[in-house]
Coordinates of C-alpha atoms in Angstrom, one line a residue:
M1 CA 0.0 -0.4 -0.1
G2 CA 1.2 3.1 -0.8
E3 CA 3.6 3.1 -3.0
V4 CA 5.4 5.8 -5.1
L5 CA 4.1 4.9 -8.8
S6 CA 7.2 3.8 -11.1
K7 CA 8.2 6.6 -14.1
N8 CA 9.7 3.3 -15.6
L9 CA 7.0 2.2 -18.0
D10 CA 8.4 -1.3 -19.8
V11 CA 6.5 -2.9 -17.3
I12 CA 3.1 -1.0 -19.3
F13 CA 5.6 -2.4 -22.5
Y14 CA 6.8 -5.7 -21.7
P15 CA 5.1 -7.4 -19.1
K16 CA 4.9 -11.0 -18.0
S17 CA 1.7 -11.8 -17.4
V18 CA -2.0 -9.9 -19.2
A19 CA -5.3 -10.5 -17.4
L20 CA -8.4 -9.9 -19.4
I21 CA -11.1 -9.1 -16.8
G22 CA -14.5 -9.1 -18.8
A23 CA -13.1 -10.9 -21.7
S24 CA -16.8 -12.0 -23.5
R25 CA -16.9 -12.2 -27.5
E26 CA -17.0 -9.0 -27.0
V27 CA -14.1 -8.0 -26.8
D28 CA -12.6 -11.4 -29.2
F29 CA -10.1 -8.6 -30.8
Y30 CA -8.2 -9.0 -26.9
I31 CA -8.6 -12.3 -26.7
N32 CA -7.8 -14.0 -30.5
T33 CA -4.4 -11.6 -30.6
I34 CA -3.1 -12.1 -27.2
S35 CA -4.0 -15.9 -26.7
A36 CA -1.4 -16.7 -30.0
S37 CA 1.0 -14.4 -28.8
K38 CA 4.2 -14.2 -27.3
L39 CA 2.0 -13.9 -23.8
R40 CA 0.1 -17.4 -24.7
E41 CA 1.1 -18.9 -21.5
K42 CA 0.5 -16.1 -19.2
F43 CA -2.5 -14.4 -20.7
F44 CA -5.7 -15.6 -18.4
L45 CA -9.5 -14.3 -18.9
V46 CA -11.8 -12.8 -16.3
N47 CA -15.5 -12.9 -15.3
P48 CA -18.2 -14.1 -13.2
R49 CA -20.5 -15.1 -16.2
Y50 CA -18.6 -18.0 -18.2
S51 CA -16.5 -20.6 -17.1
E52 CA -14.7 -20.3 -21.1
V53 CA -15.0 -18.0 -23.6
L54 CA -13.8 -19.1 -27.5
G55 CA -12.1 -22.3 -26.0
L56 CA -10.0 -20.4 -23.6
K57 CA -11.0 -21.0 -19.3
C58 CA -12.4 -17.9 -17.4
Y59 CA -12.1 -17.2 -13.8
P60 CA -14.0 -15.7 -12.0
S61 CA -11.9 -13.3 -10.2
I62 CA -8.3 -11.7 -10.6
L63 CA -8.2 -13.0 -7.3
D64 CA -8.6 -16.0 -8.1
I65 CA -6.0 -16.7 -10.7
P66 CA -3.1 -18.6 -9.4
E67 CA -0.2 -16.9 -11.1
P68 CA 1.0 -13.3 -10.5
V69 CA -0.7 -10.9 -13.0
D70 CA 1.4 -8.1 -14.5
Y71 CA -0.5 -6.0 -16.4
A72 CA -4.9 -5.9 -15.9
I73 CA -7.2 -4.6 -19.4
F74 CA -10.4 -3.5 -17.8
A75 CA -13.3 -3.7 -19.7
I76 CA -16.0 -3.4 -17.5
P77 CA -18.5 -0.9 -16.4
A78 CA -17.0 2.0 -16.4
R79 CA -19.2 1.5 -12.3
I80 CA -17.9 -1.1 -10.7
I81 CA -13.5 -0.2 -11.8
P82 CA -13.2 0.9 -8.6
K83 CA -14.7 -2.8 -7.1
V84 CA -12.4 -4.8 -9.3
L85 CA -9.3 -2.1 -9.5
E86 CA -9.0 -3.2 -5.6
E87 CA -8.8 -6.4 -6.2
C88 CA -5.5 -5.7 -8.9
G89 CA -4.1 -4.1 -6.1
K90 CA -4.4 -6.7 -4.0
K91 CA -3.4 -9.3 -6.5
G92 CA -0.6 -7.3 -7.0
V93 CA -1.2 -6.3 -10.5
K94 CA 1.4 -3.2 -11.6
V95 CA -0.7 -2.0 -14.7
V96 CA -3.9 -1.5 -15.6
H97 CA -5.0 -0.5 -19.5
I98 CA -9.0 0.7 -18.7
Y99 CA -10.9 -0.3 -23.0
S100 CA -13.6 0.9 -20.7
S101 CA -15.6 4.9 -21.7
G102 CA -17.7 6.3 -19.6
F103 CA -15.9 8.8 -17.7
S104 CA -14.7 12.8 -18.3
E105 CA -14.9 12.4 -21.2
T106 CA -19.0 11.7 -20.9
G107 CA -18.8 15.6 -19.8
L108 CA -20.9 14.7 -16.9
E109 CA -19.3 15.4 -13.5
E110 CA -19.9 11.7 -12.3
G111 CA -17.9 10.5 -15.1
K112 CA -14.8 13.3 -13.8
K113 CA -15.3 12.0 -10.2
L114 CA -15.3 8.4 -10.8
E115 CA -11.8 9.0 -12.4
E116 CA -10.5 10.5 -9.4
E117 CA -12.1 7.9 -7.0
I118 CA -9.8 6.0 -9.3
L119 CA -6.9 6.7 -10.0
K120 CA -6.6 7.5 -5.5
I121 CA -6.8 3.7 -5.1
A122 CA -4.2 3.0 -8.6
K123 CA -1.4 5.5 -6.4
S124 CA -2.5 3.6 -2.8
Y125 CA -1.5 0.7 -4.4
G126 CA 1.3 1.5 -7.0
I127 CA -0.9 0.9 -10.0
R128 CA 0.3 2.5 -13.2
I129 CA -3.1 3.6 -15.4
I130 CA -3.4 3.4 -19.2
G131 CA -6.4 5.4 -20.5
P132 CA -9.9 5.4 -20.0
N133 CA -11.3 5.0 -23.4
C134 CA -8.2 3.8 -25.1
M135 CA -7.0 0.6 -26.6
G136 CA -4.0 -0.1 -25.0
V137 CA -0.7 -0.8 -26.1
Y138 CA 0.3 -2.7 -28.4
C139 CA 4.1 -4.2 -28.5
P140 CA 5.1 -6.9 -30.8
E141 CA 8.3 -7.5 -29.5
S142 CA 6.9 -8.6 -26.0
G143 CA 3.0 -9.9 -27.6
L144 CA 1.1 -7.1 -26.6
F145 CA -1.8 -6.3 -29.3
F146 CA -5.2 -4.4 -29.7
S147 CA -6.7 -5.6 -32.7
Q148 CA -6.9 -7.8 -35.2
D149 CA -4.6 -8.6 -38.7
L150 CA -1.9 -6.7 -36.8
P151 CA 1.9 -7.7 -37.5
S152 CA 3.8 -9.9 -35.2
E153 CA 6.9 -8.1 -36.8
E154 CA 8.6 -5.8 -35.4
G155 CA 10.3 -1.8 -35.8
S156 CA 11.6 0.5 -35.1
V157 CA 8.3 3.5 -35.6
A158 CA 6.7 4.4 -31.7
F159 CA 3.4 5.7 -32.5
V160 CA 1.2 7.7 -29.4
S161 CA -2.4 8.2 -30.1
Q162 CA -4.6 9.9 -28.0
S163 CA -7.6 8.1 -30.2
G164 CA -7.1 4.3 -31.0
G165 CA -8.7 4.5 -33.8
Q166 CA -6.4 6.0 -35.3
A167 CA -3.9 4.1 -33.7
I168 CA -5.3 1.2 -35.1
S169 CA -5.1 2.7 -38.8
F170 CA -1.8 4.1 -39.0
I171 CA -0.4 0.4 -38.1
F172 CA -2.4 0.1 -41.5
K173 CA -1.2 2.7 -43.3
G174 CA 2.3 0.8 -41.8
I175 CA 1.9 -1.7 -43.5
L176 CA 0.7 -0.3 -46.7
R177 CA 3.9 1.8 -46.6
G178 CA 6.2 -0.7 -45.8
F179 CA 6.9 -0.1 -42.1
R180 CA 6.4 -1.6 -38.5
F181 CA 6.9 -0.5 -34.9
S182 CA 7.9 -1.0 -32.3
K183 CA 5.2 0.3 -29.7
V184 CA 2.5 1.7 -30.4
V185 CA 0.3 3.4 -27.3
S186 CA -3.5 5.0 -27.5
Y187 CA -3.9 6.5 -24.1
G188 CA -7.4 7.8 -24.3
N189 CA -8.4 9.9 -21.1
A190 CA -4.9 10.5 -19.6
L191 CA -5.5 10.0 -15.8
D192 CA -2.4 8.3 -15.4
V193 CA 0.1 7.9 -18.1
D194 CA 0.0 10.7 -19.5
F195 CA 1.5 11.9 -23.1
I196 CA 4.2 14.0 -21.4
E197 CA 5.0 10.7 -19.9
L198 CA 5.7 8.2 -23.1
I199 CA 7.5 10.4 -25.2
D200 CA 9.9 10.9 -22.4
Y201 CA 10.6 7.5 -22.0
L202 CA 10.0 6.5 -25.7
A203 CA 12.8 9.6 -27.0
E204 CA 15.4 7.0 -25.1
D205 CA 13.3 3.5 -26.0
P206 CA 17.0 2.1 -27.5
K207 CA 14.3 0.0 -29.9
T208 CA 12.9 3.3 -31.5
S209 CA 14.1 5.4 -33.4
I210 CA 11.2 7.6 -35.4
I211 CA 8.7 8.5 -33.0
G212 CA 4.5 9.9 -33.6
A213 CA 1.8 11.3 -32.2
Y214 CA -1.5 12.1 -31.9
I215 CA -2.5 14.7 -29.8
E216 CA -6.2 16.1 -29.3
G217 CA -5.5 18.3 -26.3
L218 CA -3.3 17.9 -22.7
R219 CA -4.3 17.4 -18.8
K220 CA -0.4 17.8 -18.1
T221 CA 1.9 20.5 -19.6
E222 CA 4.7 20.4 -16.7
G223 CA 7.5 20.1 -18.3
L224 CA 6.5 19.2 -21.8
L225 CA 8.9 22.1 -23.4
K226 CA 11.8 20.4 -21.8
T227 CA 10.6 16.8 -22.7
L228 CA 9.7 17.7 -26.5
K229 CA 12.9 19.5 -26.8
N230 CA 14.6 16.7 -25.6
A231 CA 12.7 13.8 -27.5
S232 CA 13.7 16.1 -30.8
K233 CA 17.2 16.4 -30.1
I234 CA 17.2 12.4 -29.5
K235 CA 14.9 11.5 -33.0
P236 CA 12.6 12.3 -35.0
L237 CA 9.6 13.4 -33.5
I238 CA 7.0 14.1 -36.4
V239 CA 2.9 15.8 -34.4
L240 CA 0.0 15.8 -35.7
K241 CA -2.9 18.2 -33.4
G242 CA -5.9 17.2 -33.9
G243 CA -8.8 19.8 -32.5
Q244 CA -7.1 22.8 -35.0
T245 CA -10.2 24.5 -35.7
E246 CA -13.8 25.5 -33.6
D247 CA -15.2 22.8 -34.5
G248 CA -12.0 20.2 -34.3
A249 CA -11.5 21.5 -30.5
R250 CA -15.4 21.1 -29.5
A251 CA -15.6 17.2 -31.2
A252 CA -12.2 16.6 -29.5
A253 CA -13.4 17.7 -25.7
S254 CA -16.4 15.5 -26.6
H255 CA -13.6 12.4 -27.4
T256 CA -11.2 12.7 -24.7
G257 CA -12.7 14.9 -21.9
V258 CA -9.3 17.4 -22.9
L259 CA -8.8 20.9 -24.0
A260 CA -7.8 21.7 -27.4
G261 CA -5.7 24.9 -27.6
S262 CA -4.7 27.8 -30.3
A263 CA -3.4 26.3 -33.6
K264 CA -1.5 29.3 -34.1
I265 CA 0.4 28.8 -29.7
W266 CA 0.6 25.0 -30.9
E267 CA 2.3 25.7 -34.5
G268 CA 4.5 28.4 -32.4
F269 CA 5.9 25.7 -30.0
L270 CA 6.2 22.8 -32.1
K271 CA 8.5 24.7 -34.1
Q272 CA 10.3 25.9 -30.9
V273 CA 10.7 22.4 -29.8
K274 CA 12.1 21.6 -33.2
A275 CA 9.1 19.4 -34.0
I276 CA 7.7 18.3 -37.8
Q277 CA 4.3 18.6 -37.8
V278 CA 2.1 17.4 -39.8
E279 CA -1.2 17.9 -41.2
N280 CA -3.1 14.1 -41.5
F281 CA -2.1 10.5 -41.2
D282 CA -0.5 10.9 -44.6
E283 CA 1.6 13.1 -44.7
M284 CA 2.7 11.6 -41.1
A285 CA 3.3 8.1 -43.4
D286 CA 5.8 10.1 -46.1
I287 CA 7.7 11.4 -43.2
V288 CA 8.2 8.4 -41.8
V289 CA 9.6 6.7 -44.7
G290 CA 11.3 9.6 -45.3
L291 CA 13.3 9.0 -42.4
L292 CA 13.5 5.1 -42.8
Y293 CA 14.3 4.7 -46.1
A294 CA 16.3 7.6 -47.7
F295 CA 17.4 11.0 -45.4
P296 CA 17.2 14.8 -45.3
P297 CA 18.7 16.8 -47.9
K298 CA 21.6 18.8 -47.6
G299 CA 20.0 21.8 -49.7
K300 CA 16.1 23.0 -51.7
G301 CA 17.7 22.1 -54.7
V302 CA 15.7 18.9 -56.5
S303 CA 15.6 17.1 -59.6
I304 CA 12.9 16.1 -61.1
I305 CA 12.9 13.6 -63.2
T306 CA 9.4 12.2 -65.1
T307 CA 8.2 11.4 -69.2
S308 CA 5.3 13.8 -68.9
G309 CA 6.5 18.0 -69.9
G310 CA 3.3 19.4 -68.6
S311 CA 3.2 17.4 -65.7
A312 CA 7.1 18.8 -64.8
V313 CA 6.2 22.0 -65.1
V314 CA 2.8 21.3 -62.6
H315 CA 5.1 19.6 -60.2
T316 CA 7.6 21.6 -60.1
D317 CA 5.5 25.1 -59.5
L318 CA 4.5 22.8 -56.5
C319 CA 7.8 22.1 -54.9
V320 CA 8.8 25.3 -54.9
K321 CA 5.3 25.8 -53.0
V322 CA 6.4 23.6 -50.9
G323 CA 9.5 25.2 -50.1
L324 CA 11.7 23.6 -52.3
T325 CA 13.5 24.9 -55.6
V326 CA 14.2 23.5 -59.4
P327 CA 17.6 24.9 -60.3
K328 CA 18.8 24.9 -63.7
F329 CA 21.1 22.1 -64.5
S330 CA 24.8 22.9 -65.0
E331 CA 26.6 23.1 -68.4
E332 CA 28.0 20.0 -68.0
T333 CA 24.8 18.5 -67.1
Q334 CA 23.1 19.2 -70.2
N335 CA 26.2 17.5 -72.2
Q336 CA 26.5 14.1 -70.3
L337 CA 22.6 13.7 -70.2
K338 CA 23.0 14.2 -74.5
K339 CA 24.5 11.4 -74.8
F340 CA 21.2 9.9 -73.1
I341 CA 18.3 11.2 -73.7
P342 CA 18.0 12.7 -77.9
I343 CA 16.7 16.7 -77.3
A344 CA 13.8 16.6 -80.1
G345 CA 10.3 15.5 -78.4
T346 CA 11.6 16.4 -75.2
S347 CA 14.2 18.2 -72.8
I348 CA 17.5 17.8 -71.0
R349 CA 16.9 20.7 -68.1
N350 CA 14.8 20.4 -64.7
P351 CA 12.8 19.2 -65.0
L352 CA 14.1 15.8 -67.3
D353 CA 11.3 15.2 -69.4
A354 CA 12.9 11.9 -69.5
W355 CA 10.2 9.6 -71.9
P356 CA 12.8 8.1 -74.2
A357 CA 15.4 6.5 -71.3
F358 CA 12.5 5.3 -69.4
Q359 CA 11.3 3.3 -73.3
Y360 CA 15.6 3.1 -74.0
G361 CA 16.6 2.3 -70.6
T362 CA 19.9 4.1 -70.1
L363 CA 17.9 6.3 -67.3
P364 CA 19.5 4.9 -64.7
D365 CA 23.3 7.0 -66.5
A366 CA 20.6 9.4 -66.7
L367 CA 20.2 9.3 -63.0
N368 CA 23.7 8.6 -62.3
V369 CA 24.9 11.9 -65.1
I370 CA 22.2 14.6 -62.1
S371 CA 23.1 13.6 -58.3
Q372 CA 26.9 14.3 -59.8
D373 CA 25.1 18.3 -60.3
E374 CA 26.4 20.3 -57.9
N375 CA 22.7 22.5 -57.9
I376 CA 21.1 19.3 -57.1
H377 CA 20.6 18.1 -53.4
S378 CA 17.5 15.5 -53.9
L379 CA 15.8 14.1 -57.1
I380 CA 12.3 13.0 -57.3
I381 CA 11.3 10.3 -59.9
E382 CA 8.0 9.9 -61.3
V383 CA 6.5 6.1 -62.3
Q384 CA 3.8 5.7 -63.9
P385 CA 2.6 2.4 -64.4
E386 CA 0.8 2.4 -67.7
E387 CA 3.6 3.2 -69.8
F388 CA 4.5 -0.2 -69.5
K389 CA 1.7 -2.1 -70.4
A390 CA 2.5 -2.0 -74.3
Y391 CA 5.6 -3.2 -73.1
T392 CA 4.3 -5.9 -71.0
T393 CA 3.0 -7.9 -74.1
T394 CA 6.2 -8.8 -76.0
D395 CA 7.9 -8.6 -72.2
P396 CA 6.0 -10.1 -68.8
N397 CA 9.2 -9.2 -67.0
I398 CA 9.7 -5.1 -68.3
I399 CA 8.5 -4.6 -64.7
D400 CA 10.5 -6.6 -62.5
K401 CA 14.1 -5.9 -64.7
F402 CA 12.7 -1.9 -63.8
T403 CA 11.7 -2.0 -61.5
T404 CA 15.3 -3.5 -60.3
I405 CA 17.3 -1.7 -62.3
L406 CA 16.1 1.8 -60.9
G407 CA 15.6 0.1 -57.9
K408 CA 19.9 -0.2 -57.5
T409 CA 20.6 3.1 -59.0
C410 CA 19.2 5.1 -56.8
K411 CA 20.3 3.2 -53.4
K412 CA 23.4 3.7 -54.9
I413 CA 22.8 7.2 -55.6
M414 CA 21.7 7.8 -52.5
D415 CA 24.9 5.8 -50.8
E416 CA 27.7 7.7 -52.4
Q417 CA 26.7 10.9 -53.7
G418 CA 24.3 11.6 -50.0
K419 CA 21.3 12.5 -52.2
P420 CA 18.1 11.3 -50.9
V421 CA 16.2 10.3 -54.5
M422 CA 12.3 9.8 -53.9
I423 CA 9.9 7.9 -56.3
A424 CA 7.2 9.4 -57.7
V425 CA 4.3 5.9 -58.3
T426 CA 1.5 7.8 -59.5
K427 CA -2.2 5.7 -59.5
S428 CA -2.9 4.0 -61.9
I429 CA -5.7 2.8 -63.5
Y430 CA -3.9 -0.9 -64.3
P431 CA -3.6 -1.3 -60.3
E432 CA -1.7 -4.7 -60.7
L433 CA 1.1 -2.9 -62.4
E434 CA 0.5 0.2 -59.9
V435 CA 0.8 -2.2 -56.6
K436 CA 4.2 -4.7 -58.5
I437 CA 6.7 -1.4 -58.7
K438 CA 5.5 -0.6 -55.1
S439 CA 6.1 -4.3 -54.2
I440 CA 9.0 -4.8 -55.5
L441 CA 11.0 -1.5 -54.8
Q442 CA 8.9 -1.2 -51.4
T443 CA 10.9 -4.8 -50.8
M444 CA 14.2 -2.9 -51.3
N445 CA 13.5 -0.7 -48.3
L446 CA 13.1 2.4 -50.9
P447 CA 11.2 5.6 -50.1
I448 CA 7.8 5.2 -52.5
Y449 CA 4.9 8.0 -53.1
Q450 CA 1.8 8.4 -54.6
S451 CA 2.6 11.3 -56.1
I452 CA 5.6 13.7 -56.8
Y453 CA 4.0 16.2 -54.3
D454 CA 3.7 14.4 -51.3
A455 CA 7.6 13.4 -52.3
A456 CA 7.9 16.9 -52.0
K457 CA 6.6 18.0 -49.3
T458 CA 8.3 15.3 -47.6
L459 CA 11.6 16.3 -48.7
S460 CA 11.2 20.3 -47.6
K461 CA 10.0 19.2 -43.5
L462 CA 13.1 17.1 -44.0
H463 CA 15.7 19.5 -44.3
S464 CA 13.8 21.7 -42.3
R465 CA 14.7 19.6 -40.3
F466 CA 18.0 19.0 -40.9
T467 CA 19.2 23.0 -40.9
Q468 CA 17.5 23.3 -37.4
F469 CA 20.5 20.6 -35.8

């Protein structure tokens, strides 16, 4: 009784045993995933209404489990949580994740009082609380899961989210974009374990190289500036702030019971702590891909390589709007490009309208020449799957051949020239070709984007981070 709450959050991510209190078919996503994980031999179900659920033994109370329990998930009505929490305290449980809702997010006084009562009990036993009103923890290394179809493979990206739904969605974005996670936390109302404490922990976590965060608002702000500044120095911190409009702020308050704060204040604050601010989850995934499979450019000069003169003009404007420049190639570069690209019907300026290079297989040569231009600090290559459709009838392996050569060339440029190369594989009317091209390039650990614009925004934000440190 009366233990000081532990500041070491290892037990949250690496429990040796887990109990699901309130086990039923309604929370089968916890049962099916954890019972199939590394924790399966130390996963216990609790519900006095059942002797078994989904074929697994069910205990009447956590006190009836014959082994120690580190971590308990509460999927029970809010009103009975104080009683069950007392039992967890007597059992010696170290962490309680409250999946249940019906607390301060309702806006009702009784919900707020219930939270106060729960926190008082938890402190008296030294129990840490995640939530309430959240999905909890996903840590593939230890076997904690909170949804179906989450990868069992470990990665190096951590994600902290007030929203459980967005936590799941961002993991799925990682699957589509070719990255995996070290730890993901949906922390909901943040009654105890909060945003600041989680970021402090992840900043020092050796299994995490990049931290993403979705914030709606904060209960506690003491130490926030120091925490985010420190985290940003150690590893990239990408932040999406929800509730930036009046309507969004109102939605945030009803979602997790916190105040969202002014958009302008947050924007200035995130710049001060040198976090990378994004506008949506797709942009957050873009930044993660750029950090994992490329690196920040040392300057703003970008070369655009495409197969359409019109596309080149439009995307030059877009690159400039996001803070990059599209400089002229040097005279030496243009002279070298003439060896690989005929002038008639195309252009050897920047942007490079390089359809003959795509068609005749001289694209690697052209890319190598461009990468050596001192005015160019990064490259964006647009690949349009439609360009290959006609050739697949005569050479079924054309996609594999072209994509593999392109991938090897891009990696060589990044390794030898120290210049990031982004590949924009456009949306196609031939989705099977689009998927195949992306799949091969992702297998080679290359940064793949949906458009030149998405790649350009990423390069601009990465360059901004490079100039900050």
